[in-house]
Coordinates of N, CA and C and ligand atoms in Angstrom, one line a residue:
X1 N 209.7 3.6 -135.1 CA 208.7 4.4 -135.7 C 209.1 5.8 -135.9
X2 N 208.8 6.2 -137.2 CA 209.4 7.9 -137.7 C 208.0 8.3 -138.0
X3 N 208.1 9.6 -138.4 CA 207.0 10.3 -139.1 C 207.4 9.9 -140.5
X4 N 206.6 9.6 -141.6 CA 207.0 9.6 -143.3 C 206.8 10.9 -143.6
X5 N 207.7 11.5 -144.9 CA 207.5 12.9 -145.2 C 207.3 12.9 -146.5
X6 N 206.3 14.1 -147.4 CA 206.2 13.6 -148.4 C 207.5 13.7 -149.3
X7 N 207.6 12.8 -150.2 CA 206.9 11.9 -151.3 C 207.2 10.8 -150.8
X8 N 206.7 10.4 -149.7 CA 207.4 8.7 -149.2 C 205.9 7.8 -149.6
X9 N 206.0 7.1 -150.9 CA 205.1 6.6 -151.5 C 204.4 6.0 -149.8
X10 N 204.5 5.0 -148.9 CA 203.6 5.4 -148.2 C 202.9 5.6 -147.5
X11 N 202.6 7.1 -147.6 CA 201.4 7.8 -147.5 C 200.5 7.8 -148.5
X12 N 200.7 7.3 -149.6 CA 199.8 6.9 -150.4 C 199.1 5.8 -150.2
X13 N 199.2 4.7 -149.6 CA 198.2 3.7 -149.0 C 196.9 3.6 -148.7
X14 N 196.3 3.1 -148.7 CA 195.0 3.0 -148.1 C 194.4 2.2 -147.5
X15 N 194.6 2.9 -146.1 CA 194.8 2.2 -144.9 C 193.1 1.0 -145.2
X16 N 193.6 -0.2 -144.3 CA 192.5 -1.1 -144.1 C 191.7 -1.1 -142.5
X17 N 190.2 -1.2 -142.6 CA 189.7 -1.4 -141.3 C 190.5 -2.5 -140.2
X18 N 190.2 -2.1 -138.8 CA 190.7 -3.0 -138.4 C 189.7 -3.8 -138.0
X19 N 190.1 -5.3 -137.4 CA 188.9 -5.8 -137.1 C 189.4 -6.6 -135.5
X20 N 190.6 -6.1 -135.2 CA 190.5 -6.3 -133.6 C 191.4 -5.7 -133.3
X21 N 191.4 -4.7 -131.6 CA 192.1 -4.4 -130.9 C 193.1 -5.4 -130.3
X22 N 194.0 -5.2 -130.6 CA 195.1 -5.7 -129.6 C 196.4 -4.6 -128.7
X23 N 197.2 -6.2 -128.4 CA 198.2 -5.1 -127.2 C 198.9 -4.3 -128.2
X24 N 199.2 -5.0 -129.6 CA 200.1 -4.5 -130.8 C 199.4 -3.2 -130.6
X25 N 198.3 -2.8 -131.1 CA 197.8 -1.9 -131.7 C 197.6 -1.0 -130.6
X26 N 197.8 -1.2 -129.5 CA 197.6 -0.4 -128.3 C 199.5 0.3 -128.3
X27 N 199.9 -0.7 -128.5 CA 201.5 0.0 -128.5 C 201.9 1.0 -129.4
X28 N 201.2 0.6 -130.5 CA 201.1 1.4 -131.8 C 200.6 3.0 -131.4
X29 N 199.8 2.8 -130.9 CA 198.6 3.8 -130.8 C 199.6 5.3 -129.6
X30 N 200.7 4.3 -128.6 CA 201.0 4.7 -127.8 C 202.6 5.5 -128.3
X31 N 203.1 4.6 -129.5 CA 204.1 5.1 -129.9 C 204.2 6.6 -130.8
X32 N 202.8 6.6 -131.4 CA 202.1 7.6 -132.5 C 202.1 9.0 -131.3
X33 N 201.0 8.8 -130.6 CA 201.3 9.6 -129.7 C 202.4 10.5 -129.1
X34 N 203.3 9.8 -128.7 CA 204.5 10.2 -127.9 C 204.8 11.0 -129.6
X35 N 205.0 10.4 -130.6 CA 206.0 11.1 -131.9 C 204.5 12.6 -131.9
X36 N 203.6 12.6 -132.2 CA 203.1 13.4 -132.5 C 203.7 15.0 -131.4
X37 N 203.4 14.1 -130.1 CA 203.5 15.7 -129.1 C 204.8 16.1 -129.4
X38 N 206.0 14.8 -129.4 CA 207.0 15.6 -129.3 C 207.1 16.5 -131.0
X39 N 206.7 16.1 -132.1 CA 206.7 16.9 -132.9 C 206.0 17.9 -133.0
X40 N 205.2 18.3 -132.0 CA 203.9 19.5 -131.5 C 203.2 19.7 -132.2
X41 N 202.6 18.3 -133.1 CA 201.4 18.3 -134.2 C 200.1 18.0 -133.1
X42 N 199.0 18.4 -134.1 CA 197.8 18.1 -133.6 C 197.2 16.8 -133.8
X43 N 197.5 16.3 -134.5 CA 196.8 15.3 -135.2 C 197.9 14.4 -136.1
X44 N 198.0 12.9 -135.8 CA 198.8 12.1 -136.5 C 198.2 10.9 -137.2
X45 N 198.6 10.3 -138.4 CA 197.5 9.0 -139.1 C 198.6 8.2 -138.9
X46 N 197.5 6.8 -139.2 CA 198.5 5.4 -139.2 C 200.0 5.3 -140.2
X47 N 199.3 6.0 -141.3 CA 199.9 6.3 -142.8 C 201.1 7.0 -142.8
X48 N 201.4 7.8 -142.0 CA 202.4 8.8 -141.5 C 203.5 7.8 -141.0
X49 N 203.2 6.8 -140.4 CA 204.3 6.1 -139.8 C 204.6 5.3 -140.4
X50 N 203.8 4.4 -141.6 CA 204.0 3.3 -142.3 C 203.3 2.3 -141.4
X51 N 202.3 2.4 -141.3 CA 201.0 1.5 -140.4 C 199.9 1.5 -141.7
X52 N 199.2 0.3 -142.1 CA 198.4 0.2 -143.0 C 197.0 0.0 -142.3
X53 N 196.8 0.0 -141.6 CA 195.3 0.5 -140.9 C 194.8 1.6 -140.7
X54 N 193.3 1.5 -140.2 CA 192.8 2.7 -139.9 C 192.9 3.2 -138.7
X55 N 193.9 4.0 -138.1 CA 193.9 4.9 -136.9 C 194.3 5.9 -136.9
X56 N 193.8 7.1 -136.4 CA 194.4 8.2 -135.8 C 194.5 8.5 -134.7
X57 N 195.6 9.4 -134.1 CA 195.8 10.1 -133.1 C 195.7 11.5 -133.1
X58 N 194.7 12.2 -132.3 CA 194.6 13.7 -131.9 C 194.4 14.3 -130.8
X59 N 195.4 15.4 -130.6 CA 195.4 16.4 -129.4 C 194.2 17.0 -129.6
X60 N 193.7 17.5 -128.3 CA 192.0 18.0 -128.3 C 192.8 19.1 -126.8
X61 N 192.4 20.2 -127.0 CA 192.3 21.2 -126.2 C 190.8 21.7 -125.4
X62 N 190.7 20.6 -124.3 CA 189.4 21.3 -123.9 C 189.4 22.6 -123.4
X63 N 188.0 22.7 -122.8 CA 187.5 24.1 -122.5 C 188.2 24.6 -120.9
X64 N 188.7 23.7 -120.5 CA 189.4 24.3 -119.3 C 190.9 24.4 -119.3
X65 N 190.6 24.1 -120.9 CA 192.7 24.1 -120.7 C 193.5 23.5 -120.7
X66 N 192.5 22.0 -120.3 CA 193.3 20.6 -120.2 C 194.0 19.9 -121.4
X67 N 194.9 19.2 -121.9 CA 195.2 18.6 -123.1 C 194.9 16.9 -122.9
X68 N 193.5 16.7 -124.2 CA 193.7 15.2 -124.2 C 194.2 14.9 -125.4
X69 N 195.0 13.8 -125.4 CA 195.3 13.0 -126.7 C 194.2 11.7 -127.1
X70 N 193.7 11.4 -127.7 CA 193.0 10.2 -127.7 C 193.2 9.4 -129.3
X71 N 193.3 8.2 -129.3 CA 193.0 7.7 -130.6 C 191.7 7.1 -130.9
X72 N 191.6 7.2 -132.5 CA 190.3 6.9 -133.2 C 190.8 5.3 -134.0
X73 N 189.8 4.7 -134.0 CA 189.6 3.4 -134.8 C 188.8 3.1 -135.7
X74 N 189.3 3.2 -137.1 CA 187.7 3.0 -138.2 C 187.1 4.5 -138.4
X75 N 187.7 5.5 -138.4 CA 187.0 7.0 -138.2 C 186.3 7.1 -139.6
X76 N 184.8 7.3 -139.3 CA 184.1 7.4 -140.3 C 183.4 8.9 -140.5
X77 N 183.1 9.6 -141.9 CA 182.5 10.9 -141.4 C 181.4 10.3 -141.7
X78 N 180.1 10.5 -141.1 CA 179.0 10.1 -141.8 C 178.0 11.4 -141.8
X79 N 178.4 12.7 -141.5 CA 177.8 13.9 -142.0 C 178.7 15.1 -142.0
X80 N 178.1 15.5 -143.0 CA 178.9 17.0 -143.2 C 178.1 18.3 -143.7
X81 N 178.8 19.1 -142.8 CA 177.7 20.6 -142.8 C 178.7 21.5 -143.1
X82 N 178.3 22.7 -143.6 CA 179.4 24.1 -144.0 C 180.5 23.9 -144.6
X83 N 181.1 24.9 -144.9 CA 182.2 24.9 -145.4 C 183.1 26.3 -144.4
X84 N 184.1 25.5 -144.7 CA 185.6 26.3 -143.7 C 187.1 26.8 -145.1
X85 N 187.5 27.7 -144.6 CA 188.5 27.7 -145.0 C 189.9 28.4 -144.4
X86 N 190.6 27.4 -143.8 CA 191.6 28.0 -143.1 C 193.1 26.9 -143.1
X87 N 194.1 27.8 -142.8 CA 195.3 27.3 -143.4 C 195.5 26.1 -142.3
X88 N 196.2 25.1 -143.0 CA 196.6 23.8 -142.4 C 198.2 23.6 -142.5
X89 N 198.7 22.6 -141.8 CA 199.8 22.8 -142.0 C 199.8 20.7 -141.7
X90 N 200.8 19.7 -142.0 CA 201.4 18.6 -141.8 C 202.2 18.1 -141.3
X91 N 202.6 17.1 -140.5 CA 203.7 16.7 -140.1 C 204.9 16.3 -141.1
X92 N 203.9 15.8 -142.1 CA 204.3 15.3 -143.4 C 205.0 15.7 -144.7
X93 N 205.1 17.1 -144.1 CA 205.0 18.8 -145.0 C 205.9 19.2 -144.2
X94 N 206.8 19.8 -143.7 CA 207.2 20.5 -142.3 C 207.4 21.4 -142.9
X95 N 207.0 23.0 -142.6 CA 207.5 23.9 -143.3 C 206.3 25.0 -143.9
X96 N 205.4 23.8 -144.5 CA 204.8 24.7 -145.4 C 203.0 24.3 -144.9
X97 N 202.7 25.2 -145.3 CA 201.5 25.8 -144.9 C 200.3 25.9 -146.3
X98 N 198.9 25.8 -146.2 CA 198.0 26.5 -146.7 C 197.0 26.7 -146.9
X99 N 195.6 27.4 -147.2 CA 194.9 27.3 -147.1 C 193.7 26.1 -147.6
X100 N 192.8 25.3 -146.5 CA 192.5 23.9 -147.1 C 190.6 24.4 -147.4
X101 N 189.7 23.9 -147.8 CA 188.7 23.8 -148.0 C 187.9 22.7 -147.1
X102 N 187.1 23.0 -146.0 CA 186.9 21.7 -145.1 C 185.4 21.8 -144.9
X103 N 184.8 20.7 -144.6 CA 183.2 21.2 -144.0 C 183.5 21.7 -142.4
X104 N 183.0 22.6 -142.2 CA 182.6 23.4 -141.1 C 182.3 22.5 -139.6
X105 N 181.8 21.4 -140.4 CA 180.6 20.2 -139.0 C 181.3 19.0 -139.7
X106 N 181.6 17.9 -138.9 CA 181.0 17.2 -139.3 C 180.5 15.9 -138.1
X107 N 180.2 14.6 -138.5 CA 179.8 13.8 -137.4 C 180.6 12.4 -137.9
X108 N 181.1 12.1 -136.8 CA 182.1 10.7 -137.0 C 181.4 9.7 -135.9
X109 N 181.7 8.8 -136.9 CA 182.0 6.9 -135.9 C 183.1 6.6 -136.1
X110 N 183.3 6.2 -134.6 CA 184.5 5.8 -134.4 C 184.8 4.3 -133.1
X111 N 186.0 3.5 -133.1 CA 185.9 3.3 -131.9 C 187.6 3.1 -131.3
X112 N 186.8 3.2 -129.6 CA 188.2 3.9 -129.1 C 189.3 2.5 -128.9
X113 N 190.0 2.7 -128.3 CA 191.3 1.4 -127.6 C 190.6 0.4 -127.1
X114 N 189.8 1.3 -126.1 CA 189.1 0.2 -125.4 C 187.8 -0.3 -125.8
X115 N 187.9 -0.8 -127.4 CA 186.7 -1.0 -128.2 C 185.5 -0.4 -128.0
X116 N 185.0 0.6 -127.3 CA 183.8 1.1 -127.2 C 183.3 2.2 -128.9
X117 N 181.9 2.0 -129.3 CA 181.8 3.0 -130.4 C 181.4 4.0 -129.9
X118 N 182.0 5.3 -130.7 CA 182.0 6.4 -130.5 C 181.3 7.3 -131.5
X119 N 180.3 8.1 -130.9 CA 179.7 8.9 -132.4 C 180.0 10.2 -131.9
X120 N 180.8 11.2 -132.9 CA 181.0 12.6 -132.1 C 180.5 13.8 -132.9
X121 N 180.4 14.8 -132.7 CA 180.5 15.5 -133.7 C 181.3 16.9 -132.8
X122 N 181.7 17.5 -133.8 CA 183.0 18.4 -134.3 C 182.7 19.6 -135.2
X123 N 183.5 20.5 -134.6 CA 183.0 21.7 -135.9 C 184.6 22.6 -135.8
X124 N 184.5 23.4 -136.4 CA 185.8 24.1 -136.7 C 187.1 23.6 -137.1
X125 N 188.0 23.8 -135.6 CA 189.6 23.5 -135.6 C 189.2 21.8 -135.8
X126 N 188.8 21.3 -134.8 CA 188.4 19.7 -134.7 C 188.2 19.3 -136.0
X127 N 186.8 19.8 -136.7 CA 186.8 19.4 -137.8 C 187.7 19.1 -138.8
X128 N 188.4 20.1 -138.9 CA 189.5 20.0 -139.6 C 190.8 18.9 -139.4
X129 N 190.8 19.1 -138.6 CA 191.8 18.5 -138.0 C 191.4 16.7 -138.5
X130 N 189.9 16.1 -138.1 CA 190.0 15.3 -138.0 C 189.6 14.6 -139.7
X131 N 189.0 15.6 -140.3 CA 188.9 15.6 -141.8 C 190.7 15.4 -142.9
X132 N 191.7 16.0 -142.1 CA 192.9 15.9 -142.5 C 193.3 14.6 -142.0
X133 N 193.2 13.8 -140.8 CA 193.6 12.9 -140.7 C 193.2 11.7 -141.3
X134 N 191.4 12.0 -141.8 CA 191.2 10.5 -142.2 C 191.6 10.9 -143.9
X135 N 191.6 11.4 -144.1 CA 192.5 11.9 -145.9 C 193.4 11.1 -145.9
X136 N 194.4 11.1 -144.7 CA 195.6 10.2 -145.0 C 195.0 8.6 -145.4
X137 N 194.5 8.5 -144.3 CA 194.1 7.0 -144.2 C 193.3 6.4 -145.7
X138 N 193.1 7.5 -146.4 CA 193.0 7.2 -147.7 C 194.3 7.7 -148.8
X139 N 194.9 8.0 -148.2 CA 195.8 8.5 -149.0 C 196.0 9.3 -149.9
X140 N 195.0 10.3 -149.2 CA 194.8 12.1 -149.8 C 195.9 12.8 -148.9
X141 N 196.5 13.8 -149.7 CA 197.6 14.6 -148.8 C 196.8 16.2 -149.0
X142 N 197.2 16.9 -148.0 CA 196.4 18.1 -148.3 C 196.9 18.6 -149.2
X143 N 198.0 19.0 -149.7 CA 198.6 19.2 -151.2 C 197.9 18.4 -152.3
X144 N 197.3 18.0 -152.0 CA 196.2 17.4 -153.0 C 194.6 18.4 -153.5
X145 N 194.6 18.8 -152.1 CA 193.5 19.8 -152.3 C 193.8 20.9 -152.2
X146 N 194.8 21.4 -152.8 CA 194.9 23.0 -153.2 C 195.0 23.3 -154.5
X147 N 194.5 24.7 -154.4 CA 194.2 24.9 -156.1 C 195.0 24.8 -156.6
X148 N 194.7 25.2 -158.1 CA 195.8 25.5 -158.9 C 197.3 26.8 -158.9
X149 N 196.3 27.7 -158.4 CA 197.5 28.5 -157.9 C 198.2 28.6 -157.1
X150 N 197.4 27.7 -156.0 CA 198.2 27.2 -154.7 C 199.4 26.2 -155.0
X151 N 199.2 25.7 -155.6 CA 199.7 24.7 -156.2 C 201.3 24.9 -156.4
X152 N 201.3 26.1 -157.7 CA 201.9 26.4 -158.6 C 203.1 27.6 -157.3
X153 N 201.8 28.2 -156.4 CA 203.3 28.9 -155.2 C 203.9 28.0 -154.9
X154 N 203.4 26.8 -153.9 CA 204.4 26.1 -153.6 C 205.7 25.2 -154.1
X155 N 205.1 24.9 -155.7 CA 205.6 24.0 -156.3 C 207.4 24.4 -155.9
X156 N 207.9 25.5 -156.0 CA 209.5 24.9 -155.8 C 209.8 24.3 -154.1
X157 N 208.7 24.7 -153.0 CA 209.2 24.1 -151.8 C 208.9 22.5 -151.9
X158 N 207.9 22.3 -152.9 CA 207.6 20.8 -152.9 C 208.5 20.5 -153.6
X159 N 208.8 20.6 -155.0 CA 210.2 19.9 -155.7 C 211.4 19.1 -154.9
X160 N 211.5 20.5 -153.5 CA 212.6 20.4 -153.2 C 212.5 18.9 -152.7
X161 N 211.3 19.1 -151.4 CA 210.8 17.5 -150.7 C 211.5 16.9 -151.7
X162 N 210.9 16.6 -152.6 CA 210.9 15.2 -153.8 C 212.4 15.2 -154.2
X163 N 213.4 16.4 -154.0 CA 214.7 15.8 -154.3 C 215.3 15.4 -153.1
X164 N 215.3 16.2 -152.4 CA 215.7 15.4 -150.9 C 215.5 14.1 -150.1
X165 N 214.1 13.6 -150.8 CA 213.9 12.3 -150.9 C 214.8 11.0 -151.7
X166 N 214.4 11.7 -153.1 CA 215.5 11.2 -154.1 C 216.4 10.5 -153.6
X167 N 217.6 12.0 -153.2 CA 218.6 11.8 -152.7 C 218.7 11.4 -151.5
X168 N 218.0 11.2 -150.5 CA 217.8 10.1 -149.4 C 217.7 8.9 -150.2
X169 N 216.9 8.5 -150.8 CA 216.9 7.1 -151.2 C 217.5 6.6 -152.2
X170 N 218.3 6.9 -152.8 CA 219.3 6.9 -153.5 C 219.9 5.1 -153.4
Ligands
ZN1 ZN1 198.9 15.5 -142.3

């Protein structure tokens, strides 16, 4: 298992529910993990690895300091409040950075490894965080949601991706 980077068609997938936990999917869950921390992301999708389901993995910084990782199954937003705007960055991207447009709140279902459902709600960093990851699982990249002029700054660091790919896959 690798991280995919863009233009690795994909991350364009759209991931499918799942409809049972297994040991696969626990190994899965466990492999994502480990690649996430050691790449010192916050947040990793199924999509990123070339996994066609719906799961994410995210680091959560509680309030005393502690670091949990946990993964999500089926992450649904089913409300959203405010609006945010603050720079994001990808595993998928390495490098580049920018500023994303996010709701402020939102509230998810979800369920965990150990099949239980989960309804949480989130605001800020979280939000964000967890709003970028189910993007992938549809196969929105955050370069997708930047303006037009955002766009147009990055466009030569993105090119480059897409030739570097190229020429990887050649
Ligand atoms: Zn990402």
């Amino acid at each position: 298992m690798n991280i995919l980077k863009y233009p690795d068609p994909r991350l364009r997938v759209k991931c499918k529910p799942l409809s049972e936990i297994n040991d696969k999917i626990r190994q899965d869950a466990n492999e994502m993990i480990e690649l996430m921390l050691k790449a010192e992301g916050v947040g990793l999708a199924a999509s990123q690895v070339g996994l066609d389901y719906r799961m994410i993995v995210i680091r959560q910084i509680l309030e005393n300091g502690e670091r949990k990782v946990l993964a999500f199954i089926n992450p649904e937003i089913t409300k959203k409040e405010g609006v945010i705007h603050e720079e994001e960055g990808c595993l998928s991207f390495p490098g580049i950075y920018a500023k994303v447009t996010r709701a402020q709140k939102i509230e998810i279902t979800a369920v965990n490894l150990e099949g239980e459902e989960l309804k949480i709600e989130v605001s800020d960093y979280l939000s964000r965080v967890f709003q970028h990851e189910i993007d992938h699982l549809n196969g929105v990249l955050f370069a997708d949601r930047l303006s037009p002029a955002q766009k147009i700054a990055l466009s030569s660091k993105l090119k480059k991706m897409e030739k570097d790919f190229q020429d990887k896959n050649k």
